[in-house]
XYZ file of C-alpha atoms in Angstrom:
737
model
C 103.818 132.813 159.030
C 105.978 134.060 162.154
C 104.601 134.650 165.644
C 103.879 138.137 166.597
C 105.061 136.847 170.699
C 108.692 136.571 168.691
C 109.061 139.629 167.056
C 109.925 143.411 168.184
C 107.417 146.011 168.475
C 107.750 149.756 167.483
C 105.558 152.515 167.124
C 105.915 155.915 165.897
C 104.677 158.404 163.024
C 105.479 158.177 159.576
C 107.627 161.843 158.526
C 107.915 160.341 155.491
C 107.698 157.607 152.390
C 111.268 157.206 150.837
C 109.718 154.572 148.574
C 106.697 153.068 147.537
C 105.704 150.146 144.974
C 102.091 150.201 143.855
C 102.192 146.634 142.488
C 103.184 144.686 145.482
C 102.475 147.124 148.336
C 106.421 146.979 149.275
C 107.716 150.335 151.291
C 110.518 152.489 152.823
C 109.420 154.841 155.408
C 111.025 156.571 157.911
C 109.626 157.040 161.486
C 109.491 158.877 164.141
C 109.600 156.889 167.438
C 110.895 159.894 169.775
C 111.174 163.381 170.060
C 114.529 163.827 168.198
C 114.242 159.811 166.750
C 113.575 158.642 163.455
C 113.738 154.620 162.097
C 113.904 153.261 158.658
C 111.371 150.134 158.830
C 110.673 148.204 155.076
C 108.340 146.043 154.196
C 104.967 145.053 152.450
C 102.766 147.932 154.027
C 100.622 148.773 150.907
C 99.104 152.758 150.847
C 100.959 153.662 154.105
C 101.427 157.615 154.390
C 103.339 160.317 155.876
C 101.225 161.761 159.223
C 100.057 158.375 159.784
C 101.116 156.540 163.445
C 101.702 152.742 162.768
C 102.724 150.141 164.724
C 105.237 147.643 163.399
C 105.855 143.941 164.012
C 109.401 142.552 163.052
C 113.064 142.387 163.522
C 116.209 145.391 163.295
C 118.939 143.891 160.985
C 121.742 146.114 159.249
C 121.490 146.615 155.368
C 124.747 146.891 154.135
C 124.152 150.056 152.162
C 121.907 151.790 154.522
C 122.292 150.956 157.905
C 119.927 149.779 160.530
C 116.153 148.678 159.822
C 113.750 147.550 160.653
C 111.824 144.762 158.763
C 107.999 144.737 159.515
C 106.294 141.609 158.389
C 103.091 143.240 159.100
C 101.338 146.040 160.731
C 98.522 148.258 162.361
C 98.364 151.668 161.530
C 95.942 154.532 162.872
C 94.647 157.489 160.781
C 95.632 160.930 162.245
C 93.837 162.950 165.238
C 94.094 166.332 164.609
C 94.395 168.571 162.121
C 98.134 168.613 161.756
C 98.360 164.762 161.572
C 95.671 165.095 159.441
C 97.138 167.980 156.786
C 100.007 166.283 156.704
C 98.576 163.098 155.668
C 96.817 164.405 153.310
C 98.818 166.681 151.725
C 101.387 163.716 151.344
C 99.073 162.715 148.327
C 98.416 158.567 149.889
C 94.293 159.631 148.501
C 94.059 160.051 144.358
C 92.609 163.921 144.206
C 93.817 165.814 146.841
C 97.162 167.810 146.596
C 98.891 169.616 149.342
C 96.121 172.989 148.969
C 93.343 171.561 148.434
C 93.949 169.449 151.803
C 94.653 172.858 153.095
C 90.756 173.616 152.403
C 89.267 170.127 153.698
C 91.470 170.550 156.652
C 90.179 174.163 157.478
C 86.490 174.061 156.610
C 86.067 170.233 158.319
C 89.103 170.404 161.523
C 89.436 167.147 163.208
C 85.905 165.495 161.533
C 87.771 165.443 157.964
C 88.386 161.623 157.488
C 84.648 161.226 158.666
C 82.936 163.738 156.116
C 85.155 162.340 153.217
C 84.254 158.134 153.982
C 80.552 158.811 155.591
C 79.249 162.397 153.591
C 81.737 162.821 150.657
C 79.052 164.795 149.181
C 79.545 167.137 151.811
C 82.859 167.986 150.348
C 81.532 170.122 147.057
C 81.128 172.343 149.342
C 84.724 172.900 148.116
C 85.447 174.911 145.580
C 87.378 172.600 143.068
C 85.552 169.830 144.372
C 82.538 167.880 142.093
C 80.352 165.311 142.939
C 81.750 163.108 140.862
C 85.854 163.828 141.917
C 84.460 163.409 145.350
C 82.635 160.088 144.738
C 86.455 159.735 143.636
C 88.263 160.764 146.763
C 85.711 158.742 149.288
C 86.603 155.839 147.679
C 90.021 155.695 147.248
C 89.167 156.745 151.323
C 87.469 153.249 151.653
C 90.206 151.347 149.443
C 93.332 151.936 152.061
C 90.321 151.049 154.995
C 90.122 147.428 153.357
C 93.542 146.381 151.985
C 94.857 146.839 156.683
C 91.136 144.939 157.254
C 92.494 142.144 155.096
C 96.494 142.244 155.952
C 95.523 141.954 159.005
C 92.700 138.551 158.789
C 95.397 137.211 156.344
C 98.485 137.922 158.572
C 97.965 134.450 159.870
C 97.706 132.873 157.416
C 99.495 134.400 154.741
C 103.115 136.791 153.845
C 101.776 140.543 153.178
C 103.035 139.862 149.985
C 100.200 137.225 149.098
C 97.644 139.002 151.522
C 98.336 142.356 148.954
C 97.415 139.659 146.156
C 94.549 138.612 147.610
C 93.353 142.402 148.058
C 93.609 143.310 145.003
C 91.154 140.548 143.623
C 88.676 141.197 145.409
C 89.273 144.882 146.829
C 87.569 145.532 150.885
C 85.156 142.369 150.624
C 88.371 140.166 150.387
C 87.640 138.874 154.548
C 83.990 138.661 153.886
C 84.149 136.698 150.394
C 87.006 134.316 152.550
C 85.558 133.582 155.704
C 82.106 133.080 153.235
C 84.363 130.240 151.707
C 88.311 130.007 151.773
C 88.432 127.640 149.335
C 88.066 130.570 146.283
C 91.486 131.102 146.958
C 92.853 127.738 145.519
C 90.685 128.790 143.153
C 91.971 132.000 142.187
C 95.159 133.531 143.583
C 98.173 131.226 142.058
C 100.260 129.213 145.044
C 97.857 128.948 147.078
C 97.231 125.248 147.530
C 94.178 123.046 148.822
C 96.304 122.453 152.470
C 96.032 126.538 152.932
C 92.223 126.766 152.139
C 91.553 124.217 154.845
C 93.716 125.852 157.691
C 91.646 128.597 157.259
C 88.290 126.985 157.119
C 89.264 124.699 160.145
C 89.899 127.933 161.777
C 86.572 129.293 160.927
C 84.688 126.076 162.007
C 84.116 124.779 158.944
C 82.569 121.252 158.237
C 85.301 118.533 156.166
C 81.781 118.062 154.518
C 80.832 121.147 153.933
C 79.859 121.579 150.119
C 82.541 124.453 149.962
C 85.737 122.731 150.929
C 83.605 119.411 148.719
C 83.454 122.118 145.567
C 86.924 123.097 145.375
C 88.533 119.904 146.006
C 87.024 118.266 142.963
C 87.829 121.412 141.458
C 91.147 121.249 142.795
C 92.132 117.548 141.731
C 91.531 118.259 137.885
C 92.870 121.419 138.310
C 96.452 119.992 139.907
C 95.840 117.497 137.477
C 95.798 119.862 134.302
C 98.788 122.148 135.369
C 101.046 118.823 136.056
C 99.956 116.020 134.483
C 98.348 117.289 130.760
C 95.341 116.349 131.581
C 92.268 117.665 129.665
C 89.221 115.828 132.237
C 89.898 113.310 134.611
C 88.087 110.074 134.316
C 85.078 110.057 137.679
C 86.635 107.105 139.290
C 89.425 108.310 139.025
C 88.617 111.852 140.731
C 85.903 109.846 142.716
C 89.140 108.158 144.334
C 91.286 110.867 144.771
C 88.745 113.360 146.542
C 88.099 111.164 149.036
C 91.755 110.517 149.622
C 91.989 114.685 150.154
C 88.822 115.639 151.957
C 88.449 112.166 153.757
C 84.612 111.600 153.157
C 82.525 108.662 152.078
C 81.911 108.625 147.902
C 78.530 108.986 147.974
C 78.260 112.798 148.692
C 80.716 113.789 146.742
C 78.871 112.235 143.427
C 75.963 113.822 144.976
C 78.203 117.129 144.470
C 79.544 116.196 141.586
C 75.944 116.522 140.108
C 75.618 119.361 141.131
C 78.621 121.213 139.669
C 77.676 119.488 136.487
C 74.429 121.326 136.983
C 75.607 124.511 137.445
C 78.019 123.654 134.547
C 80.955 124.136 136.416
C 82.744 121.538 135.515
C 81.253 118.663 132.447
C 81.085 115.190 131.982
C 80.970 113.463 129.225
C 81.693 109.755 128.231
C 84.160 108.679 126.056
C 84.775 105.382 124.999
C 82.491 104.288 127.132
C 83.860 105.761 130.377
C 82.406 108.773 132.086
C 84.974 111.786 132.325
C 85.026 114.956 134.053
C 86.566 118.323 133.308
C 86.950 121.458 133.822
C 84.887 124.283 132.362
C 87.611 125.931 130.261
C 89.568 122.915 129.402
C 85.689 121.278 128.200
C 85.451 124.720 126.138
C 88.261 124.606 124.245
C 89.137 121.091 122.181
C 84.743 121.564 121.810
C 85.594 125.379 120.510
C 89.233 123.551 118.594
C 87.022 120.975 116.595
C 84.597 123.593 115.386
C 86.887 125.985 114.150
C 89.114 123.562 112.829
C 85.722 122.071 110.947
C 84.867 125.269 109.670
C 87.856 126.489 108.715
C 88.143 122.917 106.427
C 84.581 123.971 104.746
C 86.012 127.231 103.609
C 89.143 125.843 101.252
C 90.199 127.822 98.207
C 91.629 124.950 95.976
C 94.415 125.697 93.689
C 95.661 124.147 90.373
C 98.263 121.814 91.183
C 99.432 122.007 87.409
C 100.329 126.008 88.681
C 102.049 124.651 91.919
C 104.402 122.559 89.783
C 105.400 124.917 87.510
C 105.878 127.459 90.188
C 108.010 124.882 92.048
C 109.729 124.060 88.689
C 110.630 127.958 88.836
C 111.449 128.728 92.628
C 114.086 125.279 91.940
C 115.955 126.857 88.697
C 115.608 130.713 90.704
C 117.008 128.611 94.322
C 119.539 125.990 93.092
C 117.457 123.811 94.288
C 115.483 120.459 94.212
C 112.766 118.781 95.906
C 112.666 115.743 97.043
C 109.213 113.799 96.415
C 108.221 114.287 99.676
C 108.935 117.784 99.824
C 106.994 118.532 96.987
C 104.566 116.696 98.248
C 104.107 118.382 101.441
C 104.331 122.039 99.548
C 101.577 121.204 97.449
C 99.209 119.500 99.785
C 100.291 123.068 102.088
C 99.368 125.101 99.072
C 96.081 123.352 98.575
C 94.720 122.459 101.932
C 93.187 124.916 104.519
C 94.706 123.272 107.296
C 97.683 120.869 107.166
C 100.569 119.101 109.427
C 103.897 118.747 108.807
C 105.351 117.093 111.120
C 109.268 114.699 110.948
C 112.266 114.750 112.671
C 115.499 117.389 112.718
C 116.867 116.852 109.003
C 114.159 116.115 107.641
C 113.342 119.283 104.972
C 110.450 121.165 107.328
C 112.071 124.608 106.779
C 112.913 124.094 102.845
C 109.148 122.730 102.459
C 107.759 126.224 104.538
C 110.037 128.489 102.577
C 108.814 127.194 99.690
C 105.088 127.569 100.510
C 106.177 131.102 101.670
C 107.238 131.756 98.099
C 104.387 130.565 96.520
C 102.111 132.255 98.528
C 103.510 135.409 98.704
C 103.309 135.168 94.269
C 99.499 134.422 95.263
C 99.507 137.403 96.917
C 98.480 136.672 100.684
C 98.935 138.363 103.733
C 101.057 135.012 106.092
C 101.627 135.145 109.090
C 104.017 133.006 111.061
C 103.886 132.008 114.765
C 105.411 130.214 117.233
C 105.129 129.222 120.885
C 107.913 130.753 122.249
C 110.602 133.689 121.415
C 113.288 131.528 121.191
C 111.323 129.265 119.060
C 110.297 132.188 116.943
C 113.612 133.694 116.407
C 115.145 130.738 114.853
C 111.799 130.379 112.372
C 112.624 133.927 111.466
C 116.021 133.318 111.000
C 115.320 130.120 108.831
C 112.786 131.599 107.160
C 113.841 135.059 106.338
C 110.644 136.206 107.471
C 109.442 137.992 110.620
C 107.997 135.560 112.785
C 106.135 135.821 116.408
C 105.133 134.573 119.455
C 101.966 133.510 119.573
C 101.031 135.851 122.403
C 102.504 138.971 120.336
C 100.767 137.919 117.163
C 97.298 137.930 118.583
C 98.150 140.987 120.695
C 98.193 139.779 124.393
C 97.449 143.060 126.443
C 97.781 143.264 130.462
C 95.073 142.300 132.431
C 94.642 141.926 135.955
C 94.012 138.524 136.753
C 95.598 135.221 136.066
C 94.204 134.425 132.298
C 95.390 136.868 128.993
C 93.394 139.009 127.270
C 93.750 138.891 123.283
C 93.352 141.779 121.193
C 93.206 139.754 117.988
C 90.307 137.491 118.845
C 86.961 136.711 116.587
C 85.556 140.080 116.857
C 88.742 141.297 115.740
C 90.336 138.735 113.259
C 93.751 138.580 112.030
C 94.309 140.112 108.510
C 96.867 137.506 107.273
C 95.436 134.869 104.315
C 97.721 131.622 106.258
C 98.854 131.783 109.771
C 102.088 129.340 109.627
C 102.798 127.911 113.466
C 106.276 125.986 114.437
C 106.662 124.046 116.965
C 103.535 123.208 117.672
C 104.081 120.051 119.311
C 104.344 122.883 122.333
C 100.744 124.648 122.075
C 98.161 123.647 124.694
C 94.794 123.691 124.135
C 94.057 127.213 125.669
C 96.664 129.054 123.724
C 95.393 126.757 120.729
C 91.869 127.697 120.623
C 92.731 131.115 121.453
C 94.647 131.419 118.281
C 91.745 129.548 116.274
C 89.171 132.078 117.796
C 91.446 135.070 116.258
C 91.934 132.965 112.777
C 89.090 134.071 109.874
C 87.117 131.625 107.922
C 89.007 131.021 104.810
C 92.275 131.167 106.207
C 94.833 128.649 105.896
C 96.288 127.166 108.954
C 99.771 125.116 108.746
C 101.045 123.369 111.922
C 104.260 122.068 111.871
C 105.915 119.999 114.366
C 107.611 117.042 115.452
C 105.360 114.858 117.104
C 108.100 112.442 118.655
C 109.099 115.272 120.944
C 106.671 115.724 124.670
C 103.945 117.424 124.476
C 103.205 120.851 125.223
C 103.486 122.008 129.208
C 100.118 122.824 128.931
C 96.866 121.348 129.280
C 96.511 118.887 125.892
C 98.079 116.790 123.652
C 96.831 119.232 120.267
C 99.698 118.282 117.494
C 98.990 114.837 118.613
C 95.099 114.401 118.897
C 94.865 116.417 115.349
C 97.276 113.647 113.942
C 95.756 111.012 115.478
C 92.276 111.390 114.139
C 92.987 111.513 110.787
C 91.100 113.784 109.487
C 93.403 116.590 107.941
C 96.441 116.391 105.194
C 99.471 115.539 107.504
C 102.866 114.927 105.512
C 105.499 113.689 108.126
C 108.890 113.666 106.355
C 111.836 110.685 107.506
C 113.966 111.391 104.518
C 117.105 113.210 105.954
C 119.113 115.380 103.764
C 122.796 114.645 103.126
C 124.282 117.838 104.505
C 121.701 116.462 107.521
C 123.662 113.416 107.556
C 127.099 114.751 108.536
C 125.614 115.431 112.196
C 125.530 112.677 114.924
C 123.103 114.776 116.734
C 120.898 114.503 113.379
C 121.445 110.518 112.883
C 121.482 109.677 116.438
C 118.195 111.179 117.683
C 116.816 109.367 114.404
C 118.268 106.410 115.384
C 116.758 106.984 119.488
C 113.928 108.076 117.966
C 113.410 104.973 115.644
C 114.314 102.393 118.719
C 117.615 102.003 117.406
C 121.063 102.749 119.968
C 122.801 105.470 118.997
C 126.172 105.339 117.863
C 128.200 106.500 121.280
C 131.751 105.274 120.305
C 132.708 108.250 117.919
C 134.529 111.336 118.714
C 134.861 113.432 116.017
C 131.911 115.017 115.423
C 128.788 116.700 117.324
C 127.661 113.825 119.041
C 130.207 112.428 122.835
C 129.489 110.125 125.463
C 131.582 110.279 128.747
C 130.679 106.772 130.857
C 130.631 107.120 134.911
C 129.155 104.867 136.903
C 127.888 106.739 139.721
C 125.365 109.888 140.075
C 128.133 111.827 142.105
C 130.416 110.873 139.308
C 128.229 112.059 136.319
C 127.363 115.206 138.253
C 131.078 115.946 139.175
C 131.779 115.524 135.461
C 128.840 117.903 134.618
C 130.172 120.404 136.405
C 134.090 119.769 135.887
C 133.003 120.586 131.570
C 130.611 123.411 132.114
C 133.581 124.934 134.069
C 136.759 123.968 132.642
C 136.805 121.417 129.379
C 134.724 123.400 127.149
C 136.453 126.278 127.407
C 140.053 125.466 128.020
C 139.172 123.433 124.037
C 136.692 126.383 122.659
C 137.280 129.494 124.763
C 135.876 130.907 127.533
C 132.769 132.308 124.802
C 130.993 128.747 125.130
C 129.965 129.354 128.557
C 126.759 131.091 128.322
C 125.923 128.861 125.187
C 126.447 125.352 128.076
C 122.953 124.243 129.113
C 122.031 121.170 130.563
C 119.162 119.524 130.457
C 118.473 117.427 132.602
C 115.377 114.171 133.064
C 114.692 114.736 136.855
C 115.105 117.543 139.388
C 115.636 114.811 142.395
C 118.979 113.514 142.414
C 122.653 114.120 142.044
C 122.337 115.135 138.473
C 118.848 116.331 139.361
C 118.497 120.277 138.884
C 117.961 121.099 142.476
C 121.791 119.610 143.259
C 123.061 120.511 139.624
C 121.747 123.757 140.104
C 123.527 124.754 143.286
C 126.998 123.624 142.077
C 126.858 124.928 138.925
C 126.440 128.163 140.343
C 128.319 128.210 142.425
C 131.200 127.262 140.033
C 129.943 129.480 136.999
C 128.814 132.838 139.325
C 130.996 132.319 142.445
C 130.208 134.723 145.493
C 131.689 138.462 145.080
C 131.664 141.797 146.627
C 130.853 143.070 143.079
C 127.463 140.991 142.883
C 124.506 141.691 145.240
C 122.642 138.881 146.642
C 118.959 137.861 147.682
C 118.405 134.425 149.574
C 114.090 133.597 149.163
C 112.978 131.088 150.316
C 115.127 127.939 150.041
C 117.090 129.396 146.664
C 120.290 132.028 146.650
C 120.122 134.292 143.631
C 123.065 136.495 142.695
C 124.003 138.893 139.477
C 125.210 137.259 137.024
C 122.500 134.488 137.839
C 121.386 131.962 134.526
C 117.454 131.674 135.564
C 114.591 130.371 133.937
C 110.811 131.344 134.095
C 108.505 128.228 136.158
C 105.241 129.103 134.763
C 102.963 131.345 132.201
C 102.743 135.396 133.498
C 100.638 137.298 131.631
C 100.988 140.815 133.636
C 104.847 141.323 134.161
C 106.505 144.007 131.207
C 109.316 144.249 129.814
C 110.809 146.700 127.897
C 113.487 145.950 124.749
C 114.954 148.613 123.053
C 112.281 150.651 121.743
C 108.861 148.443 122.782
C 107.362 147.343 125.569
C 105.626 144.656 126.065
C 103.857 142.092 128.686
C 104.321 138.661 129.787
C 107.029 135.871 130.515
C 106.614 132.277 129.654
C 107.006 128.992 131.120
C 110.371 127.485 129.728
C 111.949 131.612 129.759
C 115.280 131.770 130.252
C 117.650 135.131 130.740
C 119.709 136.684 133.412
C 119.961 138.939 136.538
C 121.052 141.716 135.672
C 120.507 143.302 138.803
C 119.688 142.717 142.500
C 117.485 146.647 144.008
C 117.662 145.608 147.957
C 116.940 148.642 148.563
C 113.643 148.343 146.528
C 113.368 143.985 146.806
C 113.280 143.945 142.980
C 115.231 141.331 140.558
C 116.005 143.057 137.033
C 116.397 140.303 134.675
C 117.218 140.564 130.774
C 115.633 137.743 128.534
C 116.635 137.934 125.412
C 117.528 141.667 125.193
C 113.560 141.916 127.126
C 114.247 143.347 130.135
C 111.671 142.793 132.874
C 111.866 143.712 136.514
C 110.396 141.168 139.429
C 109.363 141.688 142.653
C 110.753 139.505 145.105
C 107.265 138.814 146.523
C 106.804 137.310 143.236
C 110.192 135.145 142.589
C 108.601 131.882 143.373
C 107.693 132.211 139.274
C 111.552 131.703 138.566
C 113.959 129.819 139.100
C 118.417 129.060 138.668
C 118.296 127.535 135.384
C 121.940 126.525 134.865
C 120.210 123.283 134.419
C 116.708 122.272 133.363
C 114.646 119.624 133.246
C 113.436 117.847 129.527
C 110.289 119.351 130.067
C 111.383 123.149 130.613
C 113.407 122.367 127.216
C 110.494 122.312 125.194
C 110.649 124.503 121.955
C 114.385 126.288 122.767
C 117.421 125.430 121.363
C 120.850 125.769 122.598
C 124.542 125.393 120.926
C 125.425 123.090 122.969
C 123.927 120.532 125.436
C 124.615 118.160 128.244
C 122.858 115.771 129.091
C 123.318 113.756 132.536
C 122.159 110.029 132.301
C 122.285 108.335 135.490
C 119.090 106.010 137.404
C 116.669 108.444 137.427
C 111.938 107.917 138.042
C 111.899 104.356 135.846
C 108.799 106.715 134.315
C 111.573 109.323 133.273
C 113.512 106.693 131.106
C 111.298 107.197 128.362
C 112.301 107.254 124.195
C 110.443 110.198 123.281
C 112.179 112.001 126.769
C 115.919 111.244 125.048
C 115.555 111.861 122.019
C 113.363 115.123 122.648
C 116.811 116.038 125.172
C 118.915 115.697 122.458
C 117.064 117.043 119.806
C 117.390 120.600 121.688
C 121.165 120.894 120.513
C 122.560 122.759 117.691
C 126.383 122.111 117.766
C 127.259 119.380 120.168
C 125.755 116.962 122.433
C 127.686 115.448 125.064
C 125.985 112.344 127.783
C 127.577 112.082 131.006
C 126.740 109.021 132.749
C 125.671 105.080 132.348
C 125.645 103.365 129.047
C 122.716 101.259 130.543
C 120.417 103.602 131.484
C 120.711 105.376 127.670
C 119.838 101.538 126.550
C 116.500 101.539 128.137
C 115.304 104.698 127.644
C 115.868 104.339 123.880
C 114.066 100.479 124.556
C 111.537 101.833 126.293
C 108.764 103.844 124.041
C 106.469 104.795 126.804
C 104.067 107.228 126.174
C 103.027 109.308 129.226
C 99.211 108.755 129.538
C 97.055 112.473 129.046
C 93.321 112.270 129.183
C 91.972 114.551 126.084
C 88.956 114.209 123.704
C 90.482 116.528 120.871
C 90.954 113.449 118.999
C 87.654 111.750 119.608
C 86.338 115.182 119.031
C 87.662 115.606 115.046
C 86.914 111.845 114.584
C 83.062 112.107 114.883
C 82.617 114.156 111.855
C 82.992 112.267 108.129
C 85.730 113.343 106.074
């Protein structure tokens, strides 16, 4: 935060509130700073109201459209003290339940003591006609809430931005300061974007010792959560957790072990042995894997079987009607899909997974079953709809997710409100993490069938867990892996090269007449320049300008000349350069511009969107959109995500990055018409076969590899899988089949 000594100060009375965003507190107001002098102030000023006297710290600036303004970094305000200013304040509807007429009655009755009455004696308000006991209490509570946020804003100004202070206030209300002073580390538990180091700074200023139990507890949980979010682990081996905690808090191992035991006793975290090793879980991940295991077992026990002869006769009929011939493995997969309670269908591109599912759907429909098709992302659901001819929804929409003030989603469909469908078919199941899987299974009714479709050779989910691989590896449920590439698919080098890579063979880099191309480059700089040239000139020249929005650059790393950070800056400058017709805004180190391609980088279950005649909530990790409007006065950015129109406050734009180039991990579950993949010397842990395979299989019509052939060979040769600590496989394996 900036030091107040380096800021200018303005003082005045609020004459009018021009704009106010109730979500983040951003406001535009006009204040009188002299007898006939008025000034516009802008910034995070929640609950600012006409009639208040404010003292604002910040700096003057000149807005290109609105002229001279004072940008507020933080502010202090005093309530009006005269009858006239009190009346103006209350008449501005700054307190719920009081309009202009009611304000006049209250001020006429209580005069300059009005605010004391509202805060300390709300029952006296009932003397006024039109104010009931419940309304008097509501007025008092709203008034106190406005006092509370001022206290929180003032306390947080030294540590956080005003928008973060608003989020803190929304979480704990007027008691936020007391909560933080008692235990600053609740912030990194509860507020997205606040780190353990941020909490340490507050704790140090509060005089908290480094071995304080609150600090050590928070450190242990923070390490577990960091490993879940960044590495996908549902648990961490105890010895690794303690070693990491020693480095973070700088205290001896023995007190760490004692506090860890206390956390286990209080069931804030769980500990159990896996393969003879002590392992530590955060509660939500432990409970998620336990629940998944129990529910899958329940579904299996409720199996409803169908005579194979009936299925075969139906398939013979479908073959004649559809003029299709099922391969033996496809036929087996269809039969298992229909007869199993839980079934997994896996295989690479071009192996006929969609053909199997379409046949199973037809059989289920003839039986009279209700079917739900779902996928983890909007793009994957859209692809599933197009491939099957049936409506597919995102899992979140299927479960009827609704608005929730917290960071976790709330689903209407759950164990108390089960899905109606008899069959649930989920595509791109490799993307499902343990928390989403638990939510889905909670809504599946006993006796229903669950069919999971995915490619287990792709990278695992972005979120914690390894659900699809663990279910397959448990060897408990019927699983079919399709391996045969069908004739039409064999014509695509994308598909044949993807399978070659997956089988440890080098892809064909010589053929130039198909849909898979390789452009050799020796240095990272040359690779990045060629990628930019392809996007700007070579591909548009060959295929027309319409190809530009169909191109997605997918790169293994964020770092380096061909990493997402530098490539996004380069591609933005050539594909969407600055223009007087395009508004732009620099937020943190990124300049966003109208027309920019952007990507959501975390699940946000609270962002509202509108599509056609339907409203919804939730924009998710990996969703890609286009900025259609930047509103500097309202401090908002409007983004189009596949026709879902969402508006972001500047304060939450840390959830968004430029999306011209994205990492392979962020591309999971999506396909793009044209994919360009820079191949360069990045971190050795990323030089893996399944990362290259995942990148190549994101392309629908064309893939272009640019870079070093030797790096491609090293990736194909390296079949090392990124280790994920998960317990689902072991849980499923302990049950007898």
